[in-house]
């Protein structure tokens, strides 16, 4: 295990809040750094990375939800959203985008430190318990392989970095390759509360899935659109 302190990036445009967080985190021994803009945060995370990101939703240049959406295309670093809004829709959206936790203002710095510590501990536990044989439990499906217990999917031996709902959607298509599944069927299989989602939600997740498949080396699009009907997966 590395002796280096865990790196926490605080992305917050309100200086008073940022200073309070930085002081609390550094007092606990973390290597905490700060930036006030979303684009700056993405650039820094691409270049330097981090172990945890505390991300304000209401940034002035690029909203926190969009920062998280772009971040998830290249990193699975734990993200804790920080926001002044306590709206259920915002919390659900943030979690769907791949966030790991959600804290509303005003908050206790001690609570935030505890949440950061919990995310780091969970990440360390996941790494320590990784299976020695990575293909054990995988089921091959043409160019894809799926580990249903671990909720992981590979494409041509490349492990896809999927959000919860991206995994659920792709897993549903892998259950019936070649079959056309309507948006309603996909939501029924992958969403906890399908009635709270819309067809547009499925389309958005299909779009991000296609981008990740291209990044994994897909030359053609395995997910076929059948206009007015739904989607099908070609193996």
PDB file of C-alpha atoms in Angstrom:
ATOM      1  CA  UNK A   1       0.000   0.000   0.000  1.00  0.00           C
ATOM      2  CA  UNK A   2       1.288   3.473  -0.861  1.00  0.00           C
ATOM      3  CA  UNK A   3       2.419   5.780   1.950  1.00  0.00           C
ATOM      4  CA  UNK A   4       1.336   8.813  -0.070  1.00  0.00           C
ATOM      5  CA  UNK A   5      -1.688  10.708   1.271  1.00  0.00           C
ATOM      6  CA  UNK A   6      -4.931  10.291  -0.669  1.00  0.00           C
ATOM      7  CA  UNK A   7      -5.552  13.077  -3.186  1.00  0.00           C
ATOM      8  CA  UNK A   8      -8.856  14.932  -2.920  1.00  0.00           C
ATOM      9  CA  UNK A   9      -9.814  17.492  -5.549  1.00  0.00           C
ATOM     10  CA  UNK A  10     -12.379  20.076  -4.381  1.00  0.00           C
ATOM     11  CA  UNK A  11     -14.231  21.701  -7.276  1.00  0.00           C
ATOM     12  CA  UNK A  12     -16.092  24.640  -5.745  1.00  0.00           C
ATOM     13  CA  UNK A  13     -16.437  28.275  -6.891  1.00  0.00           C
ATOM     14  CA  UNK A  14     -17.367  29.725  -3.478  1.00  0.00           C
ATOM     15  CA  UNK A  15     -14.066  30.577  -1.840  1.00  0.00           C
ATOM     16  CA  UNK A  16     -15.329  30.392   1.755  1.00  0.00           C
ATOM     17  CA  UNK A  17     -16.723  26.886   1.276  1.00  0.00           C
ATOM     18  CA  UNK A  18     -13.617  25.721  -0.571  1.00  0.00           C
ATOM     19  CA  UNK A  19     -11.296  27.068   2.135  1.00  0.00           C
ATOM     20  CA  UNK A  20     -13.316  25.368   4.875  1.00  0.00           C
ATOM     21  CA  UNK A  21     -13.217  22.029   3.042  1.00  0.00           C
ATOM     22  CA  UNK A  22      -9.532  22.267   2.238  1.00  0.00           C
ATOM     23  CA  UNK A  23      -8.672  23.033   5.874  1.00  0.00           C
ATOM     24  CA  UNK A  24     -10.774  20.117   7.169  1.00  0.00           C
ATOM     25  CA  UNK A  25      -9.331  17.647   4.650  1.00  0.00           C
ATOM     26  CA  UNK A  26      -5.723  18.738   5.155  1.00  0.00           C
ATOM     27  CA  UNK A  27      -6.156  18.565   8.922  1.00  0.00           C
ATOM     28  CA  UNK A  28      -6.975  14.872   8.464  1.00  0.00           C
ATOM     29  CA  UNK A  29      -3.851  14.290   6.406  1.00  0.00           C
ATOM     30  CA  UNK A  30      -5.314  14.336   2.891  1.00  0.00           C
ATOM     31  CA  UNK A  31      -3.554  16.008  -0.030  1.00  0.00           C
ATOM     32  CA  UNK A  32      -6.417  18.372  -0.871  1.00  0.00           C
ATOM     33  CA  UNK A  33      -6.299  20.713  -3.862  1.00  0.00           C
ATOM     34  CA  UNK A  34      -8.829  23.110  -5.317  1.00  0.00           C
ATOM     35  CA  UNK A  35     -10.136  24.536  -8.573  1.00  0.00           C
ATOM     36  CA  UNK A  36     -13.134  26.776  -9.137  1.00  0.00           C
ATOM     37  CA  UNK A  37     -14.120  25.870 -12.708  1.00  0.00           C
ATOM     38  CA  UNK A  38     -15.443  22.680 -14.275  1.00  0.00           C
ATOM     39  CA  UNK A  39     -13.236  22.773 -17.349  1.00  0.00           C
ATOM     40  CA  UNK A  40     -10.162  23.321 -15.206  1.00  0.00           C
ATOM     41  CA  UNK A  41     -11.169  20.321 -13.083  1.00  0.00           C
ATOM     42  CA  UNK A  42     -11.522  18.058 -16.132  1.00  0.00           C
ATOM     43  CA  UNK A  43      -8.152  19.164 -17.457  1.00  0.00           C
ATOM     44  CA  UNK A  44      -6.489  18.523 -14.112  1.00  0.00           C
ATOM     45  CA  UNK A  45      -8.156  15.126 -13.700  1.00  0.00           C
ATOM     46  CA  UNK A  46      -7.047  14.053 -17.163  1.00  0.00           C
ATOM     47  CA  UNK A  47      -3.479  15.020 -16.386  1.00  0.00           C
ATOM     48  CA  UNK A  48      -2.996  14.304 -12.695  1.00  0.00           C
ATOM     49  CA  UNK A  49      -5.996  12.264 -11.580  1.00  0.00           C
ATOM     50  CA  UNK A  50      -7.303  12.130  -8.000  1.00  0.00           C
ATOM     51  CA  UNK A  51      -8.534   9.594  -5.467  1.00  0.00           C
ATOM     52  CA  UNK A  52     -11.797  11.407  -4.669  1.00  0.00           C
ATOM     53  CA  UNK A  53     -13.529  14.423  -6.233  1.00  0.00           C
ATOM     54  CA  UNK A  54     -15.825  16.739  -4.262  1.00  0.00           C
ATOM     55  CA  UNK A  55     -17.829  18.411  -7.014  1.00  0.00           C
ATOM     56  CA  UNK A  56     -20.145  21.403  -6.696  1.00  0.00           C
ATOM     57  CA  UNK A  57     -23.220  21.182  -8.926  1.00  0.00           C
ATOM     58  CA  UNK A  58     -23.549  24.938  -9.527  1.00  0.00           C
ATOM     59  CA  UNK A  59     -20.252  25.855 -11.171  1.00  0.00           C
ATOM     60  CA  UNK A  60     -20.154  29.061 -13.246  1.00  0.00           C
ATOM     61  CA  UNK A  61     -18.671  27.697 -16.485  1.00  0.00           C
ATOM     62  CA  UNK A  62     -19.698  24.042 -16.725  1.00  0.00           C
ATOM     63  CA  UNK A  63     -22.325  22.533 -14.441  1.00  0.00           C
ATOM     64  CA  UNK A  64     -21.298  19.785 -12.072  1.00  0.00           C
ATOM     65  CA  UNK A  65     -23.592  17.262 -13.781  1.00  0.00           C
ATOM     66  CA  UNK A  66     -21.876  17.898 -17.120  1.00  0.00           C
ATOM     67  CA  UNK A  67     -18.446  17.691 -15.482  1.00  0.00           C
ATOM     68  CA  UNK A  68     -19.401  14.297 -14.048  1.00  0.00           C
ATOM     69  CA  UNK A  69     -20.780  13.129 -17.405  1.00  0.00           C
ATOM     70  CA  UNK A  70     -17.521  13.999 -19.170  1.00  0.00           C
ATOM     71  CA  UNK A  71     -15.401  12.639 -16.322  1.00  0.00           C
ATOM     72  CA  UNK A  72     -17.066   9.235 -16.584  1.00  0.00           C
ATOM     73  CA  UNK A  73     -15.846   8.884 -20.173  1.00  0.00           C
ATOM     74  CA  UNK A  74     -12.268   8.501 -18.948  1.00  0.00           C
ATOM     75  CA  UNK A  75     -12.263   7.907 -15.170  1.00  0.00           C
ATOM     76  CA  UNK A  76     -14.177   6.061 -12.448  1.00  0.00           C
ATOM     77  CA  UNK A  77     -12.790   8.187  -9.604  1.00  0.00           C
ATOM     78  CA  UNK A  78     -15.347   8.470  -6.763  1.00  0.00           C
ATOM     79  CA  UNK A  79     -17.413  11.671  -6.999  1.00  0.00           C
ATOM     80  CA  UNK A  80     -19.247  13.337  -4.119  1.00  0.00           C
ATOM     81  CA  UNK A  81     -21.686  16.003  -5.329  1.00  0.00           C
ATOM     82  CA  UNK A  82     -22.013  19.172  -3.279  1.00  0.00           C
ATOM     83  CA  UNK A  83     -25.069  21.331  -3.872  1.00  0.00           C
ATOM     84  CA  UNK A  84     -27.369  23.908  -2.330  1.00  0.00           C
ATOM     85  CA  UNK A  85     -30.370  22.113  -3.813  1.00  0.00           C
ATOM     86  CA  UNK A  86     -32.108  19.286  -1.976  1.00  0.00           C
ATOM     87  CA  UNK A  87     -34.300  18.164  -4.848  1.00  0.00           C
ATOM     88  CA  UNK A  88     -34.911  14.432  -5.343  1.00  0.00           C
ATOM     89  CA  UNK A  89     -34.717  14.749  -9.135  1.00  0.00           C
ATOM     90  CA  UNK A  90     -31.249  16.298  -8.880  1.00  0.00           C
ATOM     91  CA  UNK A  91     -30.073  13.551  -6.529  1.00  0.00           C
ATOM     92  CA  UNK A  92     -31.355  10.817  -8.843  1.00  0.00           C
ATOM     93  CA  UNK A  93     -29.816  12.484 -11.893  1.00  0.00           C
ATOM     94  CA  UNK A  94     -26.475  12.830 -10.167  1.00  0.00           C
ATOM     95  CA  UNK A  95     -26.428   9.172  -9.159  1.00  0.00           C
ATOM     96  CA  UNK A  96     -27.476   8.075 -12.653  1.00  0.00           C
ATOM     97  CA  UNK A  97     -24.535  10.011 -14.066  1.00  0.00           C
ATOM     98  CA  UNK A  98     -22.181   7.960 -11.929  1.00  0.00           C
ATOM     99  CA  UNK A  99     -21.788   9.970  -8.721  1.00  0.00           C
ATOM    100  CA  UNK A 100     -21.076   8.033  -5.527  1.00  0.00           C
ATOM    101  CA  UNK A 101     -22.559  10.367  -2.921  1.00  0.00           C
ATOM    102  CA  UNK A 102     -24.563  13.572  -2.577  1.00  0.00           C
ATOM    103  CA  UNK A 103     -24.229  16.248   0.143  1.00  0.00           C
ATOM    104  CA  UNK A 104     -26.429  19.341   0.445  1.00  0.00           C
ATOM    105  CA  UNK A 105     -25.410  22.742   1.794  1.00  0.00           C
ATOM    106  CA  UNK A 106     -25.094  23.725   4.560  1.00  0.00           C
ATOM    107  CA  UNK A 107     -23.014  20.775   5.668  1.00  0.00           C
ATOM    108  CA  UNK A 108     -20.601  19.822   8.405  1.00  0.00           C
ATOM    109  CA  UNK A 109     -16.931  19.705   7.315  1.00  0.00           C
ATOM    110  CA  UNK A 110     -16.513  16.762   9.670  1.00  0.00           C
ATOM    111  CA  UNK A 111     -19.317  14.926   7.860  1.00  0.00           C
ATOM    112  CA  UNK A 112     -17.691  15.618   4.489  1.00  0.00           C
ATOM    113  CA  UNK A 113     -14.357  14.265   5.723  1.00  0.00           C
ATOM    114  CA  UNK A 114     -16.164  11.134   6.937  1.00  0.00           C
ATOM    115  CA  UNK A 115     -17.800  10.686   3.551  1.00  0.00           C
ATOM    116  CA  UNK A 116     -14.468  11.100   1.771  1.00  0.00           C
ATOM    117  CA  UNK A 117     -12.924   8.543   4.108  1.00  0.00           C
ATOM    118  CA  UNK A 118     -15.790   6.119   3.403  1.00  0.00           C
ATOM    119  CA  UNK A 119     -15.335   6.423  -0.365  1.00  0.00           C
ATOM    120  CA  UNK A 120     -11.599   5.789  -0.057  1.00  0.00           C
ATOM    121  CA  UNK A 121     -12.145   2.805   2.222  1.00  0.00           C
ATOM    122  CA  UNK A 122     -14.709   1.306  -0.139  1.00  0.00           C
ATOM    123  CA  UNK A 123     -12.365   1.774  -3.101  1.00  0.00           C
ATOM    124  CA  UNK A 124      -9.488   0.116  -1.233  1.00  0.00           C
ATOM    125  CA  UNK A 125     -11.738  -2.799  -0.261  1.00  0.00           C
ATOM    126  CA  UNK A 126     -12.838  -3.293  -3.845  1.00  0.00           C
ATOM    127  CA  UNK A 127      -9.250  -3.367  -5.063  1.00  0.00           C
ATOM    128  CA  UNK A 128      -8.171  -5.764  -2.327  1.00  0.00           C
ATOM    129  CA  UNK A 129     -10.977  -8.207  -3.076  1.00  0.00           C
ATOM    130  CA  UNK A 130     -10.520  -8.278  -6.853  1.00  0.00           C
ATOM    131  CA  UNK A 131     -10.515 -11.885  -8.119  1.00  0.00           C
ATOM    132  CA  UNK A 132      -7.201 -13.437  -9.048  1.00  0.00           C
ATOM    133  CA  UNK A 133      -8.688 -14.958 -12.192  1.00  0.00           C
ATOM    134  CA  UNK A 134     -10.383 -12.027 -13.936  1.00  0.00           C
ATOM    135  CA  UNK A 135     -12.361 -14.157 -16.370  1.00  0.00           C
ATOM    136  CA  UNK A 136     -13.879 -16.443 -13.737  1.00  0.00           C
ATOM    137  CA  UNK A 137     -17.669 -16.138 -13.803  1.00  0.00           C
ATOM    138  CA  UNK A 138     -17.760 -14.435 -17.202  1.00  0.00           C
ATOM    139  CA  UNK A 139     -20.183 -15.562 -19.915  1.00  0.00           C
ATOM    140  CA  UNK A 140     -19.098 -15.017 -23.501  1.00  0.00           C
ATOM    141  CA  UNK A 141     -21.624 -13.440 -25.885  1.00  0.00           C
ATOM    142  CA  UNK A 142     -19.966 -12.976 -29.256  1.00  0.00           C
ATOM    143  CA  UNK A 143     -17.753  -9.898 -29.021  1.00  0.00           C
ATOM    144  CA  UNK A 144     -19.058  -9.297 -25.509  1.00  0.00           C
ATOM    145  CA  UNK A 145     -18.487 -11.023 -22.169  1.00  0.00           C
ATOM    146  CA  UNK A 146     -20.654 -10.389 -19.111  1.00  0.00           C
ATOM    147  CA  UNK A 147     -20.051 -11.050 -15.426  1.00  0.00           C
ATOM    148  CA  UNK A 148     -23.566 -10.816 -14.005  1.00  0.00           C
ATOM    149  CA  UNK A 149     -22.494 -11.248 -10.376  1.00  0.00           C
ATOM    150  CA  UNK A 150     -19.903  -8.493 -10.656  1.00  0.00           C
ATOM    151  CA  UNK A 151     -22.081  -6.390 -12.972  1.00  0.00           C
ATOM    152  CA  UNK A 152     -19.257  -5.987 -15.474  1.00  0.00           C
ATOM    153  CA  UNK A 153     -19.173  -6.192 -19.251  1.00  0.00           C
ATOM    154  CA  UNK A 154     -16.244  -6.547 -21.621  1.00  0.00           C
ATOM    155  CA  UNK A 155     -16.127  -5.730 -25.319  1.00  0.00           C
ATOM    156  CA  UNK A 156     -13.373  -7.524 -27.251  1.00  0.00           C
ATOM    157  CA  UNK A 157     -11.468  -8.075 -23.963  1.00  0.00           C
ATOM    158  CA  UNK A 158     -11.713  -4.373 -22.999  1.00  0.00           C
ATOM    159  CA  UNK A 159     -13.525  -3.792 -19.699  1.00  0.00           C
ATOM    160  CA  UNK A 160     -16.179  -1.117 -20.204  1.00  0.00           C
ATOM    161  CA  UNK A 161     -16.476   1.636 -17.593  1.00  0.00           C
ATOM    162  CA  UNK A 162     -20.248   1.633 -17.244  1.00  0.00           C
ATOM    163  CA  UNK A 163     -22.609   3.492 -14.962  1.00  0.00           C
ATOM    164  CA  UNK A 164     -25.306   1.511 -13.197  1.00  0.00           C
ATOM    165  CA  UNK A 165     -27.917   2.243 -15.853  1.00  0.00           C
ATOM    166  CA  UNK A 166     -25.574   1.781 -18.810  1.00  0.00           C
ATOM    167  CA  UNK A 167     -24.772  -1.679 -17.453  1.00  0.00           C
ATOM    168  CA  UNK A 168     -28.451  -2.493 -16.925  1.00  0.00           C
ATOM    169  CA  UNK A 169     -29.361  -1.431 -20.456  1.00  0.00           C
ATOM    170  CA  UNK A 170     -26.540  -3.345 -22.128  1.00  0.00           C
ATOM    171  CA  UNK A 171     -27.153  -6.414 -19.958  1.00  0.00           C
ATOM    172  CA  UNK A 172     -30.812  -6.412 -21.015  1.00  0.00           C
ATOM    173  CA  UNK A 173     -29.820  -6.331 -24.674  1.00  0.00           C
ATOM    174  CA  UNK A 174     -27.286  -9.137 -24.095  1.00  0.00           C
ATOM    175  CA  UNK A 175     -30.025 -11.329 -22.628  1.00  0.00           C
ATOM    176  CA  UNK A 176     -31.777 -11.383 -26.025  1.00  0.00           C
ATOM    177  CA  UNK A 177     -29.211 -10.641 -28.742  1.00  0.00           C
ATOM    178  CA  UNK A 178     -30.814  -9.777 -32.063  1.00  0.00           C
ATOM    179  CA  UNK A 179     -34.245  -9.196 -30.518  1.00  0.00           C
ATOM    180  CA  UNK A 180     -35.748  -5.723 -30.735  1.00  0.00           C
ATOM    181  CA  UNK A 181     -36.537  -4.376 -27.269  1.00  0.00           C
ATOM    182  CA  UNK A 182     -38.728  -1.329 -26.892  1.00  0.00           C
ATOM    183  CA  UNK A 183     -37.708   1.565 -24.705  1.00  0.00           C
ATOM    184  CA  UNK A 184     -40.423   0.556 -22.251  1.00  0.00           C
ATOM    185  CA  UNK A 185     -39.013  -2.984 -22.056  1.00  0.00           C
ATOM    186  CA  UNK A 186     -35.503  -1.672 -21.480  1.00  0.00           C
ATOM    187  CA  UNK A 187     -36.674   0.663 -18.726  1.00  0.00           C
ATOM    188  CA  UNK A 188     -38.637  -2.167 -17.111  1.00  0.00           C
ATOM    189  CA  UNK A 189     -35.504  -4.338 -17.028  1.00  0.00           C
ATOM    190  CA  UNK A 190     -32.995  -1.700 -15.987  1.00  0.00           C
ATOM    191  CA  UNK A 191     -34.683   1.064 -13.988  1.00  0.00           C
ATOM    192  CA  UNK A 192     -35.908   0.730 -10.418  1.00  0.00           C
ATOM    193  CA  UNK A 193     -38.757   3.157 -11.047  1.00  0.00           C
ATOM    194  CA  UNK A 194     -39.423   2.947 -14.761  1.00  0.00           C
ATOM    195  CA  UNK A 195     -42.524   5.132 -14.493  1.00  0.00           C
ATOM    196  CA  UNK A 196     -40.322   8.040 -13.356  1.00  0.00           C
ATOM    197  CA  UNK A 197     -38.162   7.862 -16.497  1.00  0.00           C
ATOM    198  CA  UNK A 198     -38.850   8.765 -20.113  1.00  0.00           C
ATOM    199  CA  UNK A 199     -37.964   7.369 -23.522  1.00  0.00           C
ATOM    200  CA  UNK A 200     -35.392  10.129 -23.734  1.00  0.00           C
ATOM    201  CA  UNK A 201     -33.566   8.620 -20.764  1.00  0.00           C
ATOM    202  CA  UNK A 202     -32.988   5.382 -22.683  1.00  0.00           C
ATOM    203  CA  UNK A 203     -31.848   7.276 -25.782  1.00  0.00           C
ATOM    204  CA  UNK A 204     -29.331   9.246 -23.713  1.00  0.00           C
ATOM    205  CA  UNK A 205     -27.849   6.101 -22.190  1.00  0.00           C
ATOM    206  CA  UNK A 206     -27.662   4.410 -25.602  1.00  0.00           C
ATOM    207  CA  UNK A 207     -25.708   7.424 -26.862  1.00  0.00           C
ATOM    208  CA  UNK A 208     -23.158   7.211 -24.047  1.00  0.00           C
ATOM    209  CA  UNK A 209     -22.913   3.427 -24.474  1.00  0.00           C
ATOM    210  CA  UNK A 210     -22.117   3.836 -28.154  1.00  0.00           C
ATOM    211  CA  UNK A 211     -19.363   6.323 -27.326  1.00  0.00           C
ATOM    212  CA  UNK A 212     -17.800   3.893 -24.839  1.00  0.00           C
ATOM    213  CA  UNK A 213     -17.993   1.015 -27.315  1.00  0.00           C
ATOM    214  CA  UNK A 214     -16.225   3.144 -29.933  1.00  0.00           C
ATOM    215  CA  UNK A 215     -13.555   3.995 -27.387  1.00  0.00           C
ATOM    216  CA  UNK A 216     -13.157   0.235 -26.740  1.00  0.00           C
ATOM    217  CA  UNK A 217     -12.477  -0.370 -30.441  1.00  0.00           C
ATOM    218  CA  UNK A 218     -15.877  -1.009 -32.017  1.00  0.00           C
ATOM    219  CA  UNK A 219     -15.594  -0.355 -35.752  1.00  0.00           C
ATOM    220  CA  UNK A 220     -19.312  -0.697 -36.349  1.00  0.00           C
ATOM    221  CA  UNK A 221     -22.223   0.051 -34.019  1.00  0.00           C
ATOM    222  CA  UNK A 222     -23.379  -3.128 -32.241  1.00  0.00           C
ATOM    223  CA  UNK A 223     -26.516  -1.348 -30.966  1.00  0.00           C
ATOM    224  CA  UNK A 224     -29.000  -1.046 -33.826  1.00  0.00           C
ATOM    225  CA  UNK A 225     -31.810   1.514 -33.780  1.00  0.00           C
ATOM    226  CA  UNK A 226     -35.179   0.401 -35.124  1.00  0.00           C
ATOM    227  CA  UNK A 227     -37.064   3.651 -35.492  1.00  0.00           C
ATOM    228  CA  UNK A 228     -40.383   3.728 -33.749  1.00  0.00           C
ATOM    229  CA  UNK A 229     -39.778   0.293 -32.242  1.00  0.00           C
ATOM    230  CA  UNK A 230     -36.626   0.149 -30.079  1.00  0.00           C
ATOM    231  CA  UNK A 231     -33.082  -1.209 -30.002  1.00  0.00           C
ATOM    232  CA  UNK A 232     -31.362  -4.500 -30.745  1.00  0.00           C
ATOM    233  CA  UNK A 233     -27.833  -5.764 -30.123  1.00  0.00           C
ATOM    234  CA  UNK A 234     -25.713  -7.509 -32.732  1.00  0.00           C
ATOM    235  CA  UNK A 235     -23.016  -9.771 -31.362  1.00  0.00           C
TER     236      UNK A 235
END
